[in-house]
mmCIF file of C-alpha atoms and ligand atoms in Angstrom:
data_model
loop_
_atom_site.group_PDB
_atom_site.id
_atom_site.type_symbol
_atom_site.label_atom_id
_atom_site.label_comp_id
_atom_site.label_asym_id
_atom_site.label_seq_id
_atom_site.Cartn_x
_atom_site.Cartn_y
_atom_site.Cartn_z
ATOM 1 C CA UNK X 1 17.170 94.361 -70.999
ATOM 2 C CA UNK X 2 18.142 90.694 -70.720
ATOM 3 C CA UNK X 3 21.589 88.891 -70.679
ATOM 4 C CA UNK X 4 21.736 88.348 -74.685
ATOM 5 C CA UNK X 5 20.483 92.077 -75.233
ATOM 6 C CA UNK X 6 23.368 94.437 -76.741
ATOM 7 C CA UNK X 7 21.409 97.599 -76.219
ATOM 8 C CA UNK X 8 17.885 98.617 -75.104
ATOM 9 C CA UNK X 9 15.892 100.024 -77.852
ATOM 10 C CA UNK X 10 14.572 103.210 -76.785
ATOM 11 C CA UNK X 11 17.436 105.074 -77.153
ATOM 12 C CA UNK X 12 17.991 108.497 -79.901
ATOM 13 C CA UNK X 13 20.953 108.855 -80.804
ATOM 14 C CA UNK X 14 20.007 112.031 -82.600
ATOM 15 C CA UNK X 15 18.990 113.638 -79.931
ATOM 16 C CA UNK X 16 21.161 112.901 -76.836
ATOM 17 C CA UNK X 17 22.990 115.333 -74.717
ATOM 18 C CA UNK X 18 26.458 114.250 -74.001
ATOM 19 C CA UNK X 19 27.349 112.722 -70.087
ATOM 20 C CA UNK X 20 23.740 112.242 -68.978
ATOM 21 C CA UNK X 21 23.039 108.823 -70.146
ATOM 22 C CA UNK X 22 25.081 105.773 -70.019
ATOM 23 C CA UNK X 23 24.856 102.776 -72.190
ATOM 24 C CA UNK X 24 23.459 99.694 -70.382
ATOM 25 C CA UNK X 25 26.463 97.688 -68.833
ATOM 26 C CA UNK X 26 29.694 99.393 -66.499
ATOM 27 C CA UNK X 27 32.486 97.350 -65.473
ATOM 28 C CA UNK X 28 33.612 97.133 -61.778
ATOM 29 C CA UNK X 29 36.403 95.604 -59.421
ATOM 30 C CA UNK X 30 36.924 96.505 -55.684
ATOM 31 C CA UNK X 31 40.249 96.710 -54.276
ATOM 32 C CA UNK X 32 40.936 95.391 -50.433
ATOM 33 C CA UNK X 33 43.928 93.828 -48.703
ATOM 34 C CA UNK X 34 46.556 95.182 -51.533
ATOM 35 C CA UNK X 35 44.928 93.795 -54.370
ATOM 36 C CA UNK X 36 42.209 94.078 -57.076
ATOM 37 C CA UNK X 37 39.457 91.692 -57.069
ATOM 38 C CA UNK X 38 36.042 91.040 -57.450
ATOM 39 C CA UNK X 39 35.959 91.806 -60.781
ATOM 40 C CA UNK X 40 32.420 92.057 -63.124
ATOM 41 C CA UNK X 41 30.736 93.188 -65.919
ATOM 42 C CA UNK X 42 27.594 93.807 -64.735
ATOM 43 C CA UNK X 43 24.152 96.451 -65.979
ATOM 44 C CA UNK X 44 24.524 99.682 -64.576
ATOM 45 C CA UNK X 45 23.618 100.224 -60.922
ATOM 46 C CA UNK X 46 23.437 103.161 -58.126
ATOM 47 C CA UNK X 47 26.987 102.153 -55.768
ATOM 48 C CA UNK X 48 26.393 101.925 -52.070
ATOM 49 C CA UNK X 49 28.552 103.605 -49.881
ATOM 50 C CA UNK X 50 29.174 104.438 -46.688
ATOM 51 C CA UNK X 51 29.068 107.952 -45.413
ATOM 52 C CA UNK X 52 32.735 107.340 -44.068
ATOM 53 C CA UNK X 53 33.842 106.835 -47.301
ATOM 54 C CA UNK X 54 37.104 108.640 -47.775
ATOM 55 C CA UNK X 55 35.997 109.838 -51.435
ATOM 56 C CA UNK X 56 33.330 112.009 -49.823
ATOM 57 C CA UNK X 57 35.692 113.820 -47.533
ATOM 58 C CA UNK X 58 38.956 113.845 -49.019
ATOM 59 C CA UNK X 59 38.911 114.149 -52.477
ATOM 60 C CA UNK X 60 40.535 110.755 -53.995
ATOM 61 C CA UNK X 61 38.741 110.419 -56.903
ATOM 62 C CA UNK X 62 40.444 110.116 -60.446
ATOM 63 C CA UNK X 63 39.274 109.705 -63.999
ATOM 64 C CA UNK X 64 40.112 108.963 -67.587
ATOM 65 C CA UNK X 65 37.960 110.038 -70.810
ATOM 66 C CA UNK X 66 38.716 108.012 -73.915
ATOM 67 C CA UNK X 67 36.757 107.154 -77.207
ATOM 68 C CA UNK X 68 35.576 104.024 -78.963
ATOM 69 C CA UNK X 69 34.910 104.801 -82.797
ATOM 70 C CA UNK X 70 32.974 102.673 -85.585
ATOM 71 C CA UNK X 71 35.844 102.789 -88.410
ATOM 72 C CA UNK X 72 35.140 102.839 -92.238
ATOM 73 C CA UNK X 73 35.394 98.752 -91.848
ATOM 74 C CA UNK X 74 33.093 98.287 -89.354
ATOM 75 C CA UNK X 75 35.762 97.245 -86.748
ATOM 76 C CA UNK X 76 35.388 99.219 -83.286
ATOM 77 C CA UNK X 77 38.754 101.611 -82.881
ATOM 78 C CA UNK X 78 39.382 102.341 -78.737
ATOM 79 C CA UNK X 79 41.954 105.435 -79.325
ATOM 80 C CA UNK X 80 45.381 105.585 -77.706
ATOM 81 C CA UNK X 81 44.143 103.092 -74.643
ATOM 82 C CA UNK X 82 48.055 102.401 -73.538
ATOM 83 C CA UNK X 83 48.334 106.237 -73.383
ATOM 84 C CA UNK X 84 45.251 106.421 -71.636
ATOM 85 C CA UNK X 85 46.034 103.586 -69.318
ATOM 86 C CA UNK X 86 49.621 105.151 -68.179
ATOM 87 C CA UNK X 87 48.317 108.250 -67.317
ATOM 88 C CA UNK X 88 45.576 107.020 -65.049
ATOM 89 C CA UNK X 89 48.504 105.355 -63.304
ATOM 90 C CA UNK X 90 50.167 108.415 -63.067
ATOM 91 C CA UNK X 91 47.070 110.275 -61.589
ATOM 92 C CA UNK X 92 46.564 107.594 -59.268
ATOM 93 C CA UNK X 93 50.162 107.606 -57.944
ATOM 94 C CA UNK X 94 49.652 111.077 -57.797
ATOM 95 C CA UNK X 95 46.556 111.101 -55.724
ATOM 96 C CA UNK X 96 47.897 107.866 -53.004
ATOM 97 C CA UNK X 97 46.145 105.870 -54.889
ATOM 98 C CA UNK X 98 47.031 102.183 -56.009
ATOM 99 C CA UNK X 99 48.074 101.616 -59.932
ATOM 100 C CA UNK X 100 45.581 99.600 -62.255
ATOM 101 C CA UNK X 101 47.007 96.836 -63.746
ATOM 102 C CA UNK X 102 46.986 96.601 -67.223
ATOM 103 C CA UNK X 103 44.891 93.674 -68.092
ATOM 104 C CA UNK X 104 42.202 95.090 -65.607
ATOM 105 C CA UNK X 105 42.280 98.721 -67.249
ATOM 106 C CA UNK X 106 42.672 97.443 -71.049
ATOM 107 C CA UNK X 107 40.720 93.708 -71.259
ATOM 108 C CA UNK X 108 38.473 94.736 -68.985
ATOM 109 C CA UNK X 109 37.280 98.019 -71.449
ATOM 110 C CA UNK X 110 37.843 95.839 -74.332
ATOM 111 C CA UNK X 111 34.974 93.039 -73.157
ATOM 112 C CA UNK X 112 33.000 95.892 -71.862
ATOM 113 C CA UNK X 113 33.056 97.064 -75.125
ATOM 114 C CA UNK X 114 32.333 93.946 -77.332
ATOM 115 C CA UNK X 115 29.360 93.679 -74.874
ATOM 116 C CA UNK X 116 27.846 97.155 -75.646
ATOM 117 C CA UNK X 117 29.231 96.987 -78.951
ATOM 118 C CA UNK X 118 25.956 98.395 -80.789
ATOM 119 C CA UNK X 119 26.697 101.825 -79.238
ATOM 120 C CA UNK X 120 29.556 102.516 -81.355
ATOM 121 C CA UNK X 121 27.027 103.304 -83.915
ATOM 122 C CA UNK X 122 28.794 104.464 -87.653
ATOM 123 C CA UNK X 123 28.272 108.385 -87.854
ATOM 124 C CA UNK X 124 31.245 109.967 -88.824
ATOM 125 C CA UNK X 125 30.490 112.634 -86.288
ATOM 126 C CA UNK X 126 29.678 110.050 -83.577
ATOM 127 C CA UNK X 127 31.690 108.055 -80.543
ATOM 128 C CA UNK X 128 31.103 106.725 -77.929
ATOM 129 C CA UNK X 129 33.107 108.345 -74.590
ATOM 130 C CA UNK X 130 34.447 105.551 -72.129
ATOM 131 C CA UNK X 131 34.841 107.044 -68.105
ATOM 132 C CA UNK X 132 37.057 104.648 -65.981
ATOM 133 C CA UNK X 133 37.789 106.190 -62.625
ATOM 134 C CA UNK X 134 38.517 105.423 -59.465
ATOM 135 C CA UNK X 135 36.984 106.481 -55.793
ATOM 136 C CA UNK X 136 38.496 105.700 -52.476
ATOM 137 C CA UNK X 137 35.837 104.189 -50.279
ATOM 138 C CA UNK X 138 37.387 102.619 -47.006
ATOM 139 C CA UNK X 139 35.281 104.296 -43.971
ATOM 140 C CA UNK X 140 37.461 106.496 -41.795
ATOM 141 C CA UNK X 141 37.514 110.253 -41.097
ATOM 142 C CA UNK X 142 40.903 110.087 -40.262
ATOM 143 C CA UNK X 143 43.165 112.192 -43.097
ATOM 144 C CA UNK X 144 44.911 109.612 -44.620
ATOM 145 C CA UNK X 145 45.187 106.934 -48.237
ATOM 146 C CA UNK X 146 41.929 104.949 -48.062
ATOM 147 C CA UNK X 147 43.252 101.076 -48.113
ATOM 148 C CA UNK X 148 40.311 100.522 -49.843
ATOM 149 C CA UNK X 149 38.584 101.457 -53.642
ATOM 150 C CA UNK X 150 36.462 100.871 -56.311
ATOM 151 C CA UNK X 151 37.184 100.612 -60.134
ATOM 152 C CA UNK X 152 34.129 101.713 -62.338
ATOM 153 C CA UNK X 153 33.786 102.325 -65.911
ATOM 154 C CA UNK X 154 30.854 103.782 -67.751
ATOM 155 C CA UNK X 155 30.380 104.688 -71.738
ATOM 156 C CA UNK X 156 28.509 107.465 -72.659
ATOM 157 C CA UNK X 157 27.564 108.524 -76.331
ATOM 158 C CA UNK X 158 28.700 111.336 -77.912
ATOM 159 C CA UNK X 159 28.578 113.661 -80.634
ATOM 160 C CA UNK X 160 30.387 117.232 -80.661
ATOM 161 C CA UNK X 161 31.409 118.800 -76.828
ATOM 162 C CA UNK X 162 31.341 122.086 -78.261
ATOM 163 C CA UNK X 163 29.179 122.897 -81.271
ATOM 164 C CA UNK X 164 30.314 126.570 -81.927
ATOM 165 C CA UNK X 165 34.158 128.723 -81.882
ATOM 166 C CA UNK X 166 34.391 129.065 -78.400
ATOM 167 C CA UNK X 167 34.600 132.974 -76.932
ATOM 168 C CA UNK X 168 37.271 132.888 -73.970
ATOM 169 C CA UNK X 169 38.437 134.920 -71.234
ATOM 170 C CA UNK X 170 41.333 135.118 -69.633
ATOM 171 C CA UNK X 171 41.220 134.415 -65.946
ATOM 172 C CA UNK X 172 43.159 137.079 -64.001
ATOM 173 C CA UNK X 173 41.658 136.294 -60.827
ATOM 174 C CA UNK X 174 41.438 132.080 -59.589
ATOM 175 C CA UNK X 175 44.177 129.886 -61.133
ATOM 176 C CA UNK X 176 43.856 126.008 -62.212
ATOM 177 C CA UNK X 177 47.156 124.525 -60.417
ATOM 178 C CA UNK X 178 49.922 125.841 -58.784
ATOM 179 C CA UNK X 179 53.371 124.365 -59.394
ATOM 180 C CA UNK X 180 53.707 121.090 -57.410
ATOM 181 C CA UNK X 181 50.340 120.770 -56.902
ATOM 182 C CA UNK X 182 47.977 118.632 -59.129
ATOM 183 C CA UNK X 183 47.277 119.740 -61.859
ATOM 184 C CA UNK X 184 48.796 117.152 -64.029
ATOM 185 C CA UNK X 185 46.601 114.322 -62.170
ATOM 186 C CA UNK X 186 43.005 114.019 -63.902
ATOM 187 C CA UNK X 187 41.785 114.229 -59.986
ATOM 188 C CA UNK X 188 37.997 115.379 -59.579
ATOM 189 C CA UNK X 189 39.439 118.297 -57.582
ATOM 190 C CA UNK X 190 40.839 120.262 -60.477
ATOM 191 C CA UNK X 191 37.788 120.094 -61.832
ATOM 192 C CA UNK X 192 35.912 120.970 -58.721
ATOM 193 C CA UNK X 193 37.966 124.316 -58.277
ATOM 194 C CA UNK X 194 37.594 125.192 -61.370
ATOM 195 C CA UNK X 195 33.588 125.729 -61.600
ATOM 196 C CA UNK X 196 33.172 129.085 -59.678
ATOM 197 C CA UNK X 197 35.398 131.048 -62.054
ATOM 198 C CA UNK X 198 33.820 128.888 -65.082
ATOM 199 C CA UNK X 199 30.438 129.871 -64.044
ATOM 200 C CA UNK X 200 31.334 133.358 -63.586
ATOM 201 C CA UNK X 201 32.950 133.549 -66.752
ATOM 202 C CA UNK X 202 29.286 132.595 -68.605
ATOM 203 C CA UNK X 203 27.468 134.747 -66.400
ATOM 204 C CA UNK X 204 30.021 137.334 -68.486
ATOM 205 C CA UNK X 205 29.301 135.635 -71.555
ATOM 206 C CA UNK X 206 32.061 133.452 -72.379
ATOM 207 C CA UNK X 207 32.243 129.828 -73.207
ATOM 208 C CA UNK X 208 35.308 128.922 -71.428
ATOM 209 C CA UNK X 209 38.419 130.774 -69.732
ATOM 210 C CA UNK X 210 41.837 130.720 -70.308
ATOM 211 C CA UNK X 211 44.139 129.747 -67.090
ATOM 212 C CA UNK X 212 47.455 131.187 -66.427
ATOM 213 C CA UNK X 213 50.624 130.203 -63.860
ATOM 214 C CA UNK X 214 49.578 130.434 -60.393
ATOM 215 C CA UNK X 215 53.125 132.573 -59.711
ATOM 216 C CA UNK X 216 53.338 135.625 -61.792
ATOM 217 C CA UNK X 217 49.514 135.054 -63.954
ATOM 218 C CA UNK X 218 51.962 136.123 -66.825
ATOM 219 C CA UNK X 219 51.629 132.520 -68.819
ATOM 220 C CA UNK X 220 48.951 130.234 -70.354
ATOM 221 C CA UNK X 221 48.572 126.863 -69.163
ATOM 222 C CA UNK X 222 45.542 125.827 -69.995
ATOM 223 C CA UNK X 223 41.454 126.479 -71.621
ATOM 224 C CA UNK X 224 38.787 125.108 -69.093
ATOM 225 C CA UNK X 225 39.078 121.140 -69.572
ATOM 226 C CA UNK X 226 41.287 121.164 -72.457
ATOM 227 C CA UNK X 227 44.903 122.243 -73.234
ATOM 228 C CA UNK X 228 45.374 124.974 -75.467
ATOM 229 C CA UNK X 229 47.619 125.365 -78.816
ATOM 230 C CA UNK X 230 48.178 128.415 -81.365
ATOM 231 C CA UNK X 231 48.857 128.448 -84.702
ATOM 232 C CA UNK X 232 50.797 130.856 -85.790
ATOM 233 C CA UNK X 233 50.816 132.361 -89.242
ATOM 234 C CA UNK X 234 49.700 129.254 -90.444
ATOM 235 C CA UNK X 235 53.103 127.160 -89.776
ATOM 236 C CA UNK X 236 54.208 127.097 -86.189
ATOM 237 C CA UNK X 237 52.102 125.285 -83.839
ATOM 238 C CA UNK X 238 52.942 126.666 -80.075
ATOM 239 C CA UNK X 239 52.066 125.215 -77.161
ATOM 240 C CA UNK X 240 52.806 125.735 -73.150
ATOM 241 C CA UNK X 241 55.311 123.026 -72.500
ATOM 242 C CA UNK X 242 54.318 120.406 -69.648
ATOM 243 C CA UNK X 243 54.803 120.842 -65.962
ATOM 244 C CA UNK X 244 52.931 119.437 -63.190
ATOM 245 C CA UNK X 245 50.172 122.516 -63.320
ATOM 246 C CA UNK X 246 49.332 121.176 -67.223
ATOM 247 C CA UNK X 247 47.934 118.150 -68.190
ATOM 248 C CA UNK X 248 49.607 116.017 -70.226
ATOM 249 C CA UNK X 249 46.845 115.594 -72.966
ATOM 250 C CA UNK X 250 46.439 112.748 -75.213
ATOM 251 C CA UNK X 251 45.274 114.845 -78.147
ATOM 252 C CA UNK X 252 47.715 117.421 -77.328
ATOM 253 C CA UNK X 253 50.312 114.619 -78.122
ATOM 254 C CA UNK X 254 49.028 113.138 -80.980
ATOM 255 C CA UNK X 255 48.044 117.039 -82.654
ATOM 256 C CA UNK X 256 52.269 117.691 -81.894
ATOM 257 C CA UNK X 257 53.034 114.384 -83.863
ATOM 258 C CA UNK X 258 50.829 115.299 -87.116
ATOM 259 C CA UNK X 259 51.799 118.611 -86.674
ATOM 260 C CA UNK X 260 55.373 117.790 -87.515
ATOM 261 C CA UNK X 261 54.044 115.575 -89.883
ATOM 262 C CA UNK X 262 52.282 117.883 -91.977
ATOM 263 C CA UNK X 263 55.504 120.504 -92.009
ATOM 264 C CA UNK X 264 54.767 122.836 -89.187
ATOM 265 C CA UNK X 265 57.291 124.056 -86.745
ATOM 266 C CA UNK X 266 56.174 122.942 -83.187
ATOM 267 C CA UNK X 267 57.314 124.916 -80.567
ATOM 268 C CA UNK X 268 56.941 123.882 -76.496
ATOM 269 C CA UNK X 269 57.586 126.584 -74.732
ATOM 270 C CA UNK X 270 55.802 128.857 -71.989
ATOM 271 C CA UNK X 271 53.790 130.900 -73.669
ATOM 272 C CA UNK X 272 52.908 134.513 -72.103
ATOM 273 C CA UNK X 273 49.330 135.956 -72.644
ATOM 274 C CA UNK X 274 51.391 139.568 -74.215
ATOM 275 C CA UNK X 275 53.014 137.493 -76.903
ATOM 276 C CA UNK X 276 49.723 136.297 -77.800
ATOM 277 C CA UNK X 277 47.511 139.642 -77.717
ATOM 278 C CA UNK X 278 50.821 141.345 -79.067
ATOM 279 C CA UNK X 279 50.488 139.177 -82.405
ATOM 280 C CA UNK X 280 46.881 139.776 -82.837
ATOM 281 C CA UNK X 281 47.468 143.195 -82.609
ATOM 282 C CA UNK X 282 50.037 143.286 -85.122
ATOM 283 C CA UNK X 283 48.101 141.596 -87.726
ATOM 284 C CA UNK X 284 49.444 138.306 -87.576
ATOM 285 C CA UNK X 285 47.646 135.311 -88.378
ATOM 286 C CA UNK X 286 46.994 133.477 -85.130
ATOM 287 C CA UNK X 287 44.851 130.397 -84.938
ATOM 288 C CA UNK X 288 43.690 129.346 -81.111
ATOM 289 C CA UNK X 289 41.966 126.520 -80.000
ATOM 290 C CA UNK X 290 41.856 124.179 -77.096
ATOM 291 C CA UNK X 291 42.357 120.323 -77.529
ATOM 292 C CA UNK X 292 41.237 116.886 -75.025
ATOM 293 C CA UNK X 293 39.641 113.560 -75.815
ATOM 294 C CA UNK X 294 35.757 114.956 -75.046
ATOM 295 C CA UNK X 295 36.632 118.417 -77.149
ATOM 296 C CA UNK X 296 39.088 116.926 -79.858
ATOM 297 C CA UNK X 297 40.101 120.207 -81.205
ATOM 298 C CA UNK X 298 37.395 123.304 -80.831
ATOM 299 C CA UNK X 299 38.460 126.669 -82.530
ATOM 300 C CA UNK X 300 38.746 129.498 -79.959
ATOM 301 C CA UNK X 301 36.686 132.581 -81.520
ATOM 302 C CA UNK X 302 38.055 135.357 -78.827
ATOM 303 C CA UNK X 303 40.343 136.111 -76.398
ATOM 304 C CA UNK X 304 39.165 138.704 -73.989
ATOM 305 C CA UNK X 305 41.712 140.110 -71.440
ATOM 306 C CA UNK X 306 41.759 142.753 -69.555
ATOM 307 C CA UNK X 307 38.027 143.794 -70.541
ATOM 308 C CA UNK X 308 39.153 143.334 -74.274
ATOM 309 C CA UNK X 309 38.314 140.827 -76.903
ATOM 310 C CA UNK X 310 40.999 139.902 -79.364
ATOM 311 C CA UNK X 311 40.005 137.951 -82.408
ATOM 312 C CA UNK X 312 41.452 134.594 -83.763
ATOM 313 C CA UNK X 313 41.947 133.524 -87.240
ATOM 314 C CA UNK X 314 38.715 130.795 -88.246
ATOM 315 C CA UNK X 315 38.761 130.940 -91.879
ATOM 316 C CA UNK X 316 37.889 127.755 -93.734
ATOM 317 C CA UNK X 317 41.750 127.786 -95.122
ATOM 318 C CA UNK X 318 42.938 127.560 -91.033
ATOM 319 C CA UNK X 319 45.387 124.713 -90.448
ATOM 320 C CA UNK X 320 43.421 123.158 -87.198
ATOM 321 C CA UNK X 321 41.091 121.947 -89.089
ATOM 322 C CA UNK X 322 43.676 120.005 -91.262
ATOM 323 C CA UNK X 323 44.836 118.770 -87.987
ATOM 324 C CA UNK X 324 41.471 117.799 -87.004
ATOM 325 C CA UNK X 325 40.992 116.148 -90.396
ATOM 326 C CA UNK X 326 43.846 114.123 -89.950
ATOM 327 C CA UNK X 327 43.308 113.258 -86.411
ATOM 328 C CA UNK X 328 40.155 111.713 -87.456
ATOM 329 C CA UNK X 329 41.039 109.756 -90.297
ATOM 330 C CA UNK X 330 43.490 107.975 -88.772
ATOM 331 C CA UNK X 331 40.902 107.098 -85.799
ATOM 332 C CA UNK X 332 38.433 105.612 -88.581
ATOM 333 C CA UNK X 333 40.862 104.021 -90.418
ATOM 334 C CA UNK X 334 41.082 106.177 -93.686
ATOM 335 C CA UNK X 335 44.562 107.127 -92.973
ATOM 336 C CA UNK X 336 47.520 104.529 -92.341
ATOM 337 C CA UNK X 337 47.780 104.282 -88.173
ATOM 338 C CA UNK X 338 51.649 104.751 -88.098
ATOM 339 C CA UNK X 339 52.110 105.381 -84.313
ATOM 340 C CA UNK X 340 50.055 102.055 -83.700
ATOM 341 C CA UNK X 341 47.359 104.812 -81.542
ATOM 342 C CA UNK X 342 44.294 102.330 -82.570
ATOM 343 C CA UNK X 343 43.513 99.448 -80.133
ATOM 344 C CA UNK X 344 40.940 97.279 -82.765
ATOM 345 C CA UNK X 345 38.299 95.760 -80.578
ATOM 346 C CA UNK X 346 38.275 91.700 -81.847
ATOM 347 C CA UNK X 347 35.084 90.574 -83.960
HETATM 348 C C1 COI G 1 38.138 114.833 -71.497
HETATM 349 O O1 COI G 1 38.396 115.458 -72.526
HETATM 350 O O2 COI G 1 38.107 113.591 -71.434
HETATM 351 C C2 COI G 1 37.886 115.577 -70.287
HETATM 352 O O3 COI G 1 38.430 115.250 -69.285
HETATM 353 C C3 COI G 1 36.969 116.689 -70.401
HETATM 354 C C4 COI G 1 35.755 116.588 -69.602
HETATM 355 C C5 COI G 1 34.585 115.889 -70.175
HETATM 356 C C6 COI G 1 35.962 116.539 -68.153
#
C-alpha cells in the first residue's frame, strides 16, 4: 500500500469473518507526563511493549465498539460517536485511567475514517466496526494506575455478529458483575471472566447465556456481550434498569427512544427470570432478544433454565424487527435523524 492508497485490493468483502482483519491504517497517541501526545495516523503495526507493562498484569485495558455506515447518499454516517465518546470516559474513570479528550476521540476517528473511507462500502447489510481502546503500559509490577498509556483505534468490517435466533441459557452458576464492581466499564476484564461459562454454555449447545444479579441470581442483567430487552405481548418493551453490574448500551438507548416512538410502553425495571418463564408458560406473547453496537438487535430463540427450554415469540409480525427496521433507517439516512445520533463524515 502506498501513502495515496485508500485500501489494498485484495480484500473480499463477501467473504470476511468479522474481528480478524483490520482495514489498512489505526490511529495512535501515547500519553506521558499528564498529557496526550504524540499523536498519528499511521498503517497498522504490531505495538512494542515491555513485559512490565501494567496492561499485562493488571488488567487496565478499556474499549469502545462503534459503526461507520455508507448512507443512501453516499455520505459516511459514524453512529452516536458523542455517546460513544462519554462512555469511554466513563470506563476509563472507572478503570484509573485518564479521560480522552474530545477532539482526540472524535477528529481523530473522523480523519481516520476519511482516510480508509473505501471500507465503508454501500451494502445495506454492511459496516464497518471502529475499536478505540486504551492499554496502560508504564513498566512497574507494583499494584498501582500506570502514569503511562496508549490510545489505539482499529476498523474492522462487518456484516451480521449473529446470523441465526440465538438459543440461550441461563447462567445459574458464574455471574457477569457484582454490584459495585465493573460491570458498567467496557474493561477487557468483564469480558475475560466471562469466557469459561460462555464456552461451557456451547459445549451444552447454546449460543449465548443469560446473566443474572450476583446477590440473590433471581434477576436478569444481561445476554453474553449485549443487553437484553423483552417484548411483551407485542406493546411493552421491558428492560433491567441500569446499575453499575449493566452496561449502559448505546443501542439499548436508542431501541428505548423508538420504542416510545412507535407507541410501546417501556418499562425499566429489574426484571426476575420467574416473571419471564412465568409468561411463556402462560401463553403470552413474549419477544426476547439481546441488543449492542456489534449485535444491533439479534432475536433470542430459547431460554433454557433450570434444564428447560422456553420458547420466544419470532414470527415475521414480531415488533423487534420494526425496531430494528427503524434503527437502521435512521443510520442510512432513510428516516429523518431527530435525536441528531448521526456524526456525517465531511466529503
Ligand atoms: C459491541 O457490541 O461493541 C461489543 O462490545 C461486543 C463485542 C464485539 C465485544
Amino acid at each position: 500500500m502506498n501513502q495515496t492508497e485508500t485500501r489494498r485490493p485484495d480484500f473480499d468483502f463477501e467473504n470476511f469473518t468479522f474481528g480478524v482483519q483490520s482495514t489498512d491504517r489505526m490511529l495512535m497517541a501515547a500519553y506521558k507526563q499528564g498529557e496526550w501526545s504524540d499523536y498519528r495516523i499511521a498503517p497498522v503495526q504490531s505495538v512494542s511493549l515491555s513485559p512490565l507493562a501494567m496492561c499485562f498484569h493488571y488488567g487496565q485495558t478499556v474499549f469502545e465498539g462503534l459503526k461507520a455506515f455508507r448512507m443512501t447518499d453516499g455520505k459516511i454516517n459514524v453512529f452516536r460517536m458523542e455517546s460513544h465518546w462519554k462512555r469511554m470516559n466513563r470506563s476509563l474513570e472507572r478503570m484509573a485511567m485518564p479521560p480522552l479528550p474530545r477532539n482526540l476521540f472524535m477528529d481523530g476517528i473522523l480523519e481516520l475514517l476519511k482516510m480508509e473511507s473505501d471500507w465503508v462500502i454501500d451494502d445495506p447489510d454492511y459496516s464497518l466496526y471502529i475499536r478505540p481502546f486504551v492499554i496502560a503500559t508504564e513498566s512497574k509490577l507494583g499494584v498501582d494506575a500506570s502514569q503511562e498509556y496508549l490510545f489505539m483505534v482499529v476498523l474492522s468490517p462487518m456484516r451480521a455478529y449473529y446470523n441465526k435466533p440465538l438459543k440461550v441459557k441461563v447462567e445459574t452458576e458464574y455471574i457477569r458483575s457484582a454490584r459495585g464492581g465493573a460491570g458498567a466499564a467496557k474493561n477487557g476484564g468483564n469480558y475475560g471472566a466471562s469466557l469459561l461459562p460462555q464456552i461451557n454454555a456451547k459445549k451444552e449447545g447454546f449460543d449465548q447465556i443469560i446473566w443474572l444479579d450476583a446477590q440473590e441470581k433471581k434477576y436478569i442483567e444481561e445476554s453474553g456481550t449485549m443487553n437484553i430487552l423483552f417484548l411483551l405481548s407485542g406493546e411493552t418493551l421491558l428492560t433491567p434498569s441500569l446499575s453499575d453490574s449493566i452496561l449502559d448500551g448505546i443501542t439499548r438507548d436508542s431501541l428505548l427512544k423508538l420504542a416510545r416512538e412507535e407507541g410501546f410502553t417501556v418499562e425499566e425495571r429489574p426484571v426476575a427470570i420467574e416473571e419471564i418463564i412465568q409468561r411463556i408458560e402462560n401463553g403470552e406473547r413474549v419477544e426476547a432478544f439481546g441488543a449492542g453496537t456489534a449485535a444491533v438487535i439479534s432475536p433470542i430463540e430459547t431460554i433454557s433454565f433450570k434444564g428447560k427450554a422456553f420458547a420466544t415469540y419470532l414470527e415475521a409480525d414480531a415488533g423487534m424487527y420494526r425496531l430494528k427496521n427503524k434503527l437502521s433507517s435512521i443510520r442510512k439516512g432513510l428516516n429523518p435523524d431527530t435525536y441528531g445520533w448521526n456524526q456525517l463524515l465531511d466529503a
